[in-house]
Amino acid sequence: AQTVTQSQPEMSVQEAETVTLSCTYDTSESDYYLFWYKQPPSRQMILVIRQEAYKQQNATENRFSVNFQKAAKSFSLKISDSQLGDAAMYFCAYRSGDYKLSFGAGTTVTVRA
Amino acid sequence: EAGVTQSPTHLIKTRGQQATLRCSPISGHTSVYWYQQALGLGLQFLLWYDEGEERNRGNFPPRFSGRQFPNYSSELNVNALELEDSALYLCASSLRLAGADTQYFGPGTRLTVL
């Protein structure tokens, strides 16, 4: 079974600054997918970014980018130019070959105005 | 394009009763997934349906069951409700196509068991 670990329960960032959320995972598979989802207080889980394990290039999506280190099994999310609307719980997720997502415990991001 | 929809938004039941939760996937998506988000337990995979068949099941007792209809909508049934079944139940849908199988989530159904 895959294990996803998010070691930071909470992170706080000043508006317009940058914050990095860490995620590590444990797997014996060579082909898999990694995701970051955000869940604001409204509860809707929203896709932030996706990374295919076979791609060496780190995924970026506007102000969101990842640092994918396959050998280290690390998948961190960087939020640049943080905005008040970025405040949410962020979940790192691993998708295995059986299509199920395994989630980390989540990191609550607070944005200070 | 409409996203994943779930109904009802909230559901209150008493212990021992049955609960039925519904999910409509994004148009064109054939796969539906169910997850449980319980306080203190995080997000856990429950079930995966594709093309009307159950494809994978998480570590949950048999009283958690469901089905997928010909229009790809899905129902999750929880029988003999227990207090610890109180949780947010999230449904997600995807295409079953390599490279295009990202799961998109609905707003969830909050189940409270009294």
PDB file of C-alpha atoms in Angstrom:
ATOM      1  CA  ALA A   1       0.000   0.000   0.000  1.00  0.00           C
ATOM      2  CA  GLN A   2       1.154   3.509  -0.761  1.00  0.00           C
ATOM      3  CA  THR A   3       1.770   5.971   2.060  1.00  0.00           C
ATOM      4  CA  VAL A   4       1.642   9.709   1.560  1.00  0.00           C
ATOM      5  CA  THR A   5       3.119  11.943   4.247  1.00  0.00           C
ATOM      6  CA  GLN A   6       2.572  15.658   4.695  1.00  0.00           C
ATOM      7  CA  SER A   7       4.695  16.691   7.651  1.00  0.00           C
ATOM      8  CA  GLN A   8       3.386  20.249   7.976  1.00  0.00           C
ATOM      9  CA  PRO A   9      -0.082  20.393   9.578  1.00  0.00           C
ATOM     10  CA  GLU A  10      -0.203  24.187   9.177  1.00  0.00           C
ATOM     11  CA  MET A  11       1.608  26.873   7.187  1.00  0.00           C
ATOM     12  CA  SER A  12       1.158  30.621   7.274  1.00  0.00           C
ATOM     13  CA  VAL A  13       2.209  33.021   4.518  1.00  0.00           C
ATOM     14  CA  GLN A  14       2.035  36.759   3.996  1.00  0.00           C
ATOM     15  CA  GLU A  15       0.001  37.897   1.023  1.00  0.00           C
ATOM     16  CA  ALA A  16       2.206  38.168  -2.111  1.00  0.00           C
ATOM     17  CA  GLU A  17       4.885  35.960  -0.556  1.00  0.00           C
ATOM     18  CA  THR A  18       5.837  32.377  -1.420  1.00  0.00           C
ATOM     19  CA  VAL A  19       5.116  29.230   0.564  1.00  0.00           C
ATOM     20  CA  THR A  20       6.263  25.659  -0.041  1.00  0.00           C
ATOM     21  CA  LEU A  21       4.338  22.606   1.114  1.00  0.00           C
ATOM     22  CA  SER A  22       6.153  19.314   1.480  1.00  0.00           C
ATOM     23  CA  CYS A  23       4.990  15.838   0.569  1.00  0.00           C
ATOM     24  CA  THR A  24       6.764  12.497   0.554  1.00  0.00           C
ATOM     25  CA  TYR A  25       5.413   9.140  -0.532  1.00  0.00           C
ATOM     26  CA  ASP A  26       6.360   5.529  -0.380  1.00  0.00           C
ATOM     27  CA  THR A  27       5.901   3.230  -3.365  1.00  0.00           C
ATOM     28  CA  SER A  28       7.450   0.343  -5.212  1.00  0.00           C
ATOM     29  CA  GLU A  29       5.780   1.284  -8.485  1.00  0.00           C
ATOM     30  CA  SER A  30       7.689   2.987 -11.281  1.00  0.00           C
ATOM     31  CA  ASP A  31       4.718   4.500 -13.100  1.00  0.00           C
ATOM     32  CA  TYR A  32       2.272   6.604 -11.132  1.00  0.00           C
ATOM     33  CA  TYR A  33       0.710  10.045 -10.867  1.00  0.00           C
ATOM     34  CA  LEU A  34       0.909  12.684  -8.176  1.00  0.00           C
ATOM     35  CA  PHE A  35      -1.551  15.464  -7.468  1.00  0.00           C
ATOM     36  CA  TRP A  36      -2.106  18.442  -5.261  1.00  0.00           C
ATOM     37  CA  TYR A  37      -5.700  19.262  -4.392  1.00  0.00           C
ATOM     38  CA  LYS A  38      -7.005  22.173  -2.338  1.00  0.00           C
ATOM     39  CA  GLN A  39     -10.082  22.051  -0.144  1.00  0.00           C
ATOM     40  CA  PRO A  40     -11.370  25.471   0.950  1.00  0.00           C
ATOM     41  CA  PRO A  41     -13.918  25.798   3.756  1.00  0.00           C
ATOM     42  CA  SER A  42     -16.639  25.231   1.157  1.00  0.00           C
ATOM     43  CA  ARG A  43     -15.407  21.576   1.153  1.00  0.00           C
ATOM     44  CA  GLN A  44     -15.130  21.270  -2.634  1.00  0.00           C
ATOM     45  CA  MET A  45     -11.912  19.457  -3.511  1.00  0.00           C
ATOM     46  CA  ILE A  46     -10.250  21.354  -6.353  1.00  0.00           C
ATOM     47  CA  LEU A  47      -7.370  20.085  -8.496  1.00  0.00           C
ATOM     48  CA  VAL A  48      -4.320  22.342  -8.259  1.00  0.00           C
ATOM     49  CA  ILE A  49      -1.680  20.491 -10.237  1.00  0.00           C
ATOM     50  CA  ARG A  50      -0.781  17.067 -11.610  1.00  0.00           C
ATOM     51  CA  GLN A  51       2.559  15.346 -12.247  1.00  0.00           C
ATOM     52  CA  GLU A  52       3.240  12.174 -14.189  1.00  0.00           C
ATOM     53  CA  ALA A  53       6.090  10.169 -12.671  1.00  0.00           C
ATOM     54  CA  TYR A  54       7.647   9.433 -16.062  1.00  0.00           C
ATOM     55  CA  LYS A  55       8.051  13.140 -16.809  1.00  0.00           C
ATOM     56  CA  GLN A  56      11.243  14.720 -15.544  1.00  0.00           C
ATOM     57  CA  GLN A  57      10.006  18.249 -16.077  1.00  0.00           C
ATOM     58  CA  ASN A  58       8.269  19.754 -13.061  1.00  0.00           C
ATOM     59  CA  ALA A  59       4.645  20.722 -13.620  1.00  0.00           C
ATOM     60  CA  THR A  60       3.588  24.349 -13.350  1.00  0.00           C
ATOM     61  CA  GLU A  61       0.153  25.917 -13.338  1.00  0.00           C
ATOM     62  CA  ASN A  62       0.219  29.708 -13.143  1.00  0.00           C
ATOM     63  CA  ARG A  63       1.375  30.586  -9.596  1.00  0.00           C
ATOM     64  CA  PHE A  64       1.614  26.929  -8.586  1.00  0.00           C
ATOM     65  CA  SER A  65       4.630  24.759  -9.314  1.00  0.00           C
ATOM     66  CA  VAL A  66       6.013  21.499  -8.020  1.00  0.00           C
ATOM     67  CA  ASN A  67       9.452  20.172  -7.231  1.00  0.00           C
ATOM     68  CA  PHE A  68       9.291  16.484  -8.108  1.00  0.00           C
ATOM     69  CA  GLN A  69      12.235  14.415  -6.923  1.00  0.00           C
ATOM     70  CA  LYS A  70      11.487  10.850  -8.006  1.00  0.00           C
ATOM     71  CA  ALA A  71      14.527   9.211  -6.418  1.00  0.00           C
ATOM     72  CA  ALA A  72      13.798  10.908  -3.109  1.00  0.00           C
ATOM     73  CA  LYS A  73      10.044  10.254  -3.485  1.00  0.00           C
ATOM     74  CA  SER A  74       9.364  13.891  -2.773  1.00  0.00           C
ATOM     75  CA  PHE A  75       6.690  16.119  -4.324  1.00  0.00           C
ATOM     76  CA  SER A  76       6.545  19.635  -2.908  1.00  0.00           C
ATOM     77  CA  LEU A  77       4.156  22.412  -3.954  1.00  0.00           C
ATOM     78  CA  LYS A  78       5.249  26.035  -4.240  1.00  0.00           C
ATOM     79  CA  ILE A  79       2.631  28.766  -4.173  1.00  0.00           C
ATOM     80  CA  SER A  80       4.043  32.051  -5.459  1.00  0.00           C
ATOM     81  CA  ASP A  81       2.531  35.510  -4.992  1.00  0.00           C
ATOM     82  CA  SER A  82       0.101  34.100  -2.420  1.00  0.00           C
ATOM     83  CA  GLN A  83      -3.435  35.465  -2.497  1.00  0.00           C
ATOM     84  CA  LEU A  84      -6.170  35.480   0.122  1.00  0.00           C
ATOM     85  CA  GLY A  85      -8.108  33.020  -2.026  1.00  0.00           C
ATOM     86  CA  ASP A  86      -5.298  30.474  -1.651  1.00  0.00           C
ATOM     87  CA  ALA A  87      -6.277  29.872   1.975  1.00  0.00           C
ATOM     88  CA  ALA A  88      -7.393  26.243   2.185  1.00  0.00           C
ATOM     89  CA  MET A  89      -6.383  22.752   3.209  1.00  0.00           C
ATOM     90  CA  TYR A  90      -3.968  21.307   0.655  1.00  0.00           C
ATOM     91  CA  PHE A  91      -3.758  17.571   0.073  1.00  0.00           C
ATOM     92  CA  CYS A  92      -1.023  15.676  -1.678  1.00  0.00           C
ATOM     93  CA  ALA A  93      -2.313  12.554  -3.423  1.00  0.00           C
ATOM     94  CA  TYR A  94      -0.774   9.506  -5.112  1.00  0.00           C
ATOM     95  CA  ARG A  95      -2.578   7.578  -7.830  1.00  0.00           C
ATOM     96  CA  SER A  96      -1.538   4.006  -8.182  1.00  0.00           C
ATOM     97  CA  GLY A  97      -2.093   1.593 -11.035  1.00  0.00           C
ATOM     98  CA  ASP A  98      -5.427   0.515  -9.548  1.00  0.00           C
ATOM     99  CA  TYR A  99      -6.725   4.066 -10.031  1.00  0.00           C
ATOM    100  CA  LYS A 100      -7.355   4.800  -6.371  1.00  0.00           C
ATOM    101  CA  LEU A 101      -6.006   7.978  -4.786  1.00  0.00           C
ATOM    102  CA  SER A 102      -4.097   7.826  -1.511  1.00  0.00           C
ATOM    103  CA  PHE A 103      -4.057  11.150   0.310  1.00  0.00           C
ATOM    104  CA  GLY A 104      -1.788  12.745   2.839  1.00  0.00           C
ATOM    105  CA  ALA A 105      -3.198  14.211   6.048  1.00  0.00           C
ATOM    106  CA  GLY A 106      -3.287  17.706   4.576  1.00  0.00           C
ATOM    107  CA  THR A 107      -1.664  21.066   5.277  1.00  0.00           C
ATOM    108  CA  THR A 108      -3.772  24.045   6.279  1.00  0.00           C
ATOM    109  CA  VAL A 109      -2.535  27.206   4.571  1.00  0.00           C
ATOM    110  CA  THR A 110      -3.387  30.564   6.107  1.00  0.00           C
ATOM    111  CA  VAL A 111      -2.749  33.750   4.121  1.00  0.00           C
ATOM    112  CA  ARG A 112      -2.141  36.933   6.149  1.00  0.00           C
ATOM    113  CA  ALA A 113      -3.279  40.201   4.622  1.00  0.00           C
TER     114      ALA A 113
ATOM    115  CA  GLU B   1     -19.501  22.392 -18.473  1.00  0.00           C
ATOM    116  CA  ALA B   2     -21.220  21.145 -15.334  1.00  0.00           C
ATOM    117  CA  GLY B   3     -19.004  19.599 -12.692  1.00  0.00           C
ATOM    118  CA  VAL B   4     -19.610  16.578 -10.503  1.00  0.00           C
ATOM    119  CA  THR B   5     -22.824  16.937  -8.541  1.00  0.00           C
ATOM    120  CA  GLN B   6     -23.845  15.169  -5.358  1.00  0.00           C
ATOM    121  CA  SER B   7     -27.080  14.914  -3.435  1.00  0.00           C
ATOM    122  CA  PRO B   8     -28.171  15.490  -0.811  1.00  0.00           C
ATOM    123  CA  THR B   9     -25.863  18.129   0.636  1.00  0.00           C
ATOM    124  CA  HIS B  10     -26.608  17.015   4.165  1.00  0.00           C
ATOM    125  CA  LEU B  11     -28.122  13.807   5.481  1.00  0.00           C
ATOM    126  CA  ILE B  12     -29.037  13.040   9.055  1.00  0.00           C
ATOM    127  CA  LYS B  13     -29.795   9.465  10.063  1.00  0.00           C
ATOM    128  CA  THR B  14     -30.000   7.450  13.233  1.00  0.00           C
ATOM    129  CA  ARG B  15     -27.895   4.443  14.096  1.00  0.00           C
ATOM    130  CA  GLY B  16     -29.071   1.269  12.345  1.00  0.00           C
ATOM    131  CA  GLN B  17     -30.773   3.084   9.461  1.00  0.00           C
ATOM    132  CA  GLN B  18     -29.697   3.041   5.813  1.00  0.00           C
ATOM    133  CA  ALA B  19     -28.301   5.995   3.896  1.00  0.00           C
ATOM    134  CA  THR B  20     -28.281   6.524   0.126  1.00  0.00           C
ATOM    135  CA  LEU B  21     -25.978   9.084  -1.447  1.00  0.00           C
ATOM    136  CA  ARG B  22     -26.035  10.041  -5.106  1.00  0.00           C
ATOM    137  CA  CYS B  23     -23.456  11.296  -7.573  1.00  0.00           C
ATOM    138  CA  SER B  24     -23.625  12.515 -11.160  1.00  0.00           C
ATOM    139  CA  PRO B  25     -20.291  12.589 -12.982  1.00  0.00           C
ATOM    140  CA  ILE B  26     -19.015  15.156 -15.426  1.00  0.00           C
ATOM    141  CA  SER B  27     -20.575  14.576 -18.824  1.00  0.00           C
ATOM    142  CA  GLY B  28     -18.520  12.025 -20.746  1.00  0.00           C
ATOM    143  CA  HIS B  29     -16.807  10.570 -17.693  1.00  0.00           C
ATOM    144  CA  THR B  30     -17.342   6.852 -17.218  1.00  0.00           C
ATOM    145  CA  SER B  31     -15.537   6.319 -13.911  1.00  0.00           C
ATOM    146  CA  VAL B  32     -16.939   7.263 -10.513  1.00  0.00           C
ATOM    147  CA  TYR B  33     -15.019   7.060  -7.249  1.00  0.00           C
ATOM    148  CA  TRP B  34     -16.242   7.376  -3.677  1.00  0.00           C
ATOM    149  CA  TYR B  35     -14.129   8.607  -0.776  1.00  0.00           C
ATOM    150  CA  GLN B  36     -14.854   9.034   2.919  1.00  0.00           C
ATOM    151  CA  GLN B  37     -13.431  12.041   4.782  1.00  0.00           C
ATOM    152  CA  ALA B  38     -13.917  11.379   8.464  1.00  0.00           C
ATOM    153  CA  LEU B  39     -12.577  13.562  11.240  1.00  0.00           C
ATOM    154  CA  GLY B  40      -9.257  12.207  12.410  1.00  0.00           C
ATOM    155  CA  LEU B  41      -9.071   9.564   9.683  1.00  0.00           C
ATOM    156  CA  GLY B  42      -8.423  11.704   6.644  1.00  0.00           C
ATOM    157  CA  LEU B  43      -9.531  10.858   3.136  1.00  0.00           C
ATOM    158  CA  GLN B  44      -9.973   7.180   2.428  1.00  0.00           C
ATOM    159  CA  PHE B  45     -10.832   5.434  -0.826  1.00  0.00           C
ATOM    160  CA  LEU B  46     -14.124   3.575  -0.708  1.00  0.00           C
ATOM    161  CA  LEU B  47     -15.183   2.345  -4.158  1.00  0.00           C
ATOM    162  CA  TRP B  48     -14.495   2.714  -7.862  1.00  0.00           C
ATOM    163  CA  TYR B  49     -17.072   2.068 -10.580  1.00  0.00           C
ATOM    164  CA  ASP B  50     -16.424   2.096 -14.290  1.00  0.00           C
ATOM    165  CA  GLU B  51     -18.775   1.162 -17.113  1.00  0.00           C
ATOM    166  CA  GLY B  52     -21.302  -0.131 -14.600  1.00  0.00           C
ATOM    167  CA  GLU B  53     -18.903  -2.484 -12.827  1.00  0.00           C
ATOM    168  CA  GLU B  54     -17.227  -2.284  -9.429  1.00  0.00           C
ATOM    169  CA  ARG B  55     -13.494  -2.161 -10.267  1.00  0.00           C
ATOM    170  CA  ASN B  56     -11.864  -1.635  -6.904  1.00  0.00           C
ATOM    171  CA  ARG B  57     -12.830  -1.459  -3.271  1.00  0.00           C
ATOM    172  CA  GLY B  58     -11.152   0.073  -0.250  1.00  0.00           C
ATOM    173  CA  ASN B  59     -10.853  -1.413   3.213  1.00  0.00           C
ATOM    174  CA  PHE B  60     -14.481  -0.944   4.258  1.00  0.00           C
ATOM    175  CA  PRO B  61     -17.051  -3.487   5.487  1.00  0.00           C
ATOM    176  CA  PRO B  62     -19.636  -4.949   3.078  1.00  0.00           C
ATOM    177  CA  ARG B  63     -22.389  -2.712   4.458  1.00  0.00           C
ATOM    178  CA  PHE B  64     -20.818  -0.037   2.258  1.00  0.00           C
ATOM    179  CA  SER B  65     -21.998  -0.786  -1.249  1.00  0.00           C
ATOM    180  CA  GLY B  66     -23.054   0.971  -4.371  1.00  0.00           C
ATOM    181  CA  ARG B  67     -23.809   0.780  -7.999  1.00  0.00           C
ATOM    182  CA  GLN B  68     -23.375   2.644 -11.238  1.00  0.00           C
ATOM    183  CA  PHE B  69     -26.241   3.224 -13.606  1.00  0.00           C
ATOM    184  CA  PRO B  70     -26.221   3.128 -17.438  1.00  0.00           C
ATOM    185  CA  ASN B  71     -25.962   6.935 -17.512  1.00  0.00           C
ATOM    186  CA  TYR B  72     -22.808   6.594 -15.334  1.00  0.00           C
ATOM    187  CA  SER B  73     -24.360   8.217 -12.277  1.00  0.00           C
ATOM    188  CA  SER B  74     -23.730   6.344  -9.070  1.00  0.00           C
ATOM    189  CA  GLU B  75     -25.273   5.577  -5.726  1.00  0.00           C
ATOM    190  CA  LEU B  76     -23.507   4.792  -2.466  1.00  0.00           C
ATOM    191  CA  ASN B  77     -25.487   2.844   0.095  1.00  0.00           C
ATOM    192  CA  VAL B  78     -24.496   2.494   3.704  1.00  0.00           C
ATOM    193  CA  ASN B  79     -26.500  -0.069   5.651  1.00  0.00           C
ATOM    194  CA  ALA B  80     -26.800  -0.532   9.414  1.00  0.00           C
ATOM    195  CA  LEU B  81     -25.365   2.908  10.079  1.00  0.00           C
ATOM    196  CA  GLU B  82     -22.914   3.309  12.932  1.00  0.00           C
ATOM    197  CA  LEU B  83     -21.906   6.510  14.688  1.00  0.00           C
ATOM    198  CA  GLU B  84     -18.431   6.341  13.145  1.00  0.00           C
ATOM    199  CA  ASP B  85     -19.941   6.506   9.646  1.00  0.00           C
ATOM    200  CA  SER B  86     -20.474  10.221  10.249  1.00  0.00           C
ATOM    201  CA  ALA B  87     -18.267  11.879   7.646  1.00  0.00           C
ATOM    202  CA  LEU B  88     -18.095  13.880   4.451  1.00  0.00           C
ATOM    203  CA  TYR B  89     -18.541  11.553   1.480  1.00  0.00           C
ATOM    204  CA  LEU B  90     -16.879  12.767  -1.679  1.00  0.00           C
ATOM    205  CA  CYS B  91     -17.568  11.539  -5.164  1.00  0.00           C
ATOM    206  CA  ALA B  92     -15.137  12.029  -8.038  1.00  0.00           C
ATOM    207  CA  SER B  93     -15.294  11.236 -11.721  1.00  0.00           C
ATOM    208  CA  SER B  94     -12.790  10.751 -14.502  1.00  0.00           C
ATOM    209  CA  LEU B  95     -12.293   9.436 -17.952  1.00  0.00           C
ATOM    210  CA  ARG B  96     -10.640   6.040 -18.014  1.00  0.00           C
ATOM    211  CA  LEU B  97      -8.032   7.084 -20.498  1.00  0.00           C
ATOM    212  CA  ALA B  98      -4.297   7.130 -19.866  1.00  0.00           C
ATOM    213  CA  GLY B  99      -3.139  10.701 -19.487  1.00  0.00           C
ATOM    214  CA  ALA B 100      -6.665  12.025 -19.106  1.00  0.00           C
ATOM    215  CA  ASP B 101      -7.797  10.234 -15.975  1.00  0.00           C
ATOM    216  CA  THR B 102      -7.538  13.001 -13.410  1.00  0.00           C
ATOM    217  CA  GLN B 103     -10.252  12.714 -10.789  1.00  0.00           C
ATOM    218  CA  TYR B 104     -12.534  15.716 -10.371  1.00  0.00           C
ATOM    219  CA  PHE B 105     -14.496  15.978  -7.166  1.00  0.00           C
ATOM    220  CA  GLY B 106     -18.016  16.965  -6.252  1.00  0.00           C
ATOM    221  CA  PRO B 107     -18.976  19.137  -3.266  1.00  0.00           C
ATOM    222  CA  GLY B 108     -19.672  16.169  -1.011  1.00  0.00           C
ATOM    223  CA  THR B 109     -22.508  14.891   1.144  1.00  0.00           C
ATOM    224  CA  ARG B 110     -22.226  15.433   4.880  1.00  0.00           C
ATOM    225  CA  LEU B 111     -23.655  12.357   6.634  1.00  0.00           C
ATOM    226  CA  THR B 112     -24.413  12.658  10.320  1.00  0.00           C
ATOM    227  CA  VAL B 113     -25.389   9.556  12.266  1.00  0.00           C
ATOM    228  CA  LEU B 114     -27.100  10.169  15.603  1.00  0.00           C
TER     229      LEU B 114
END
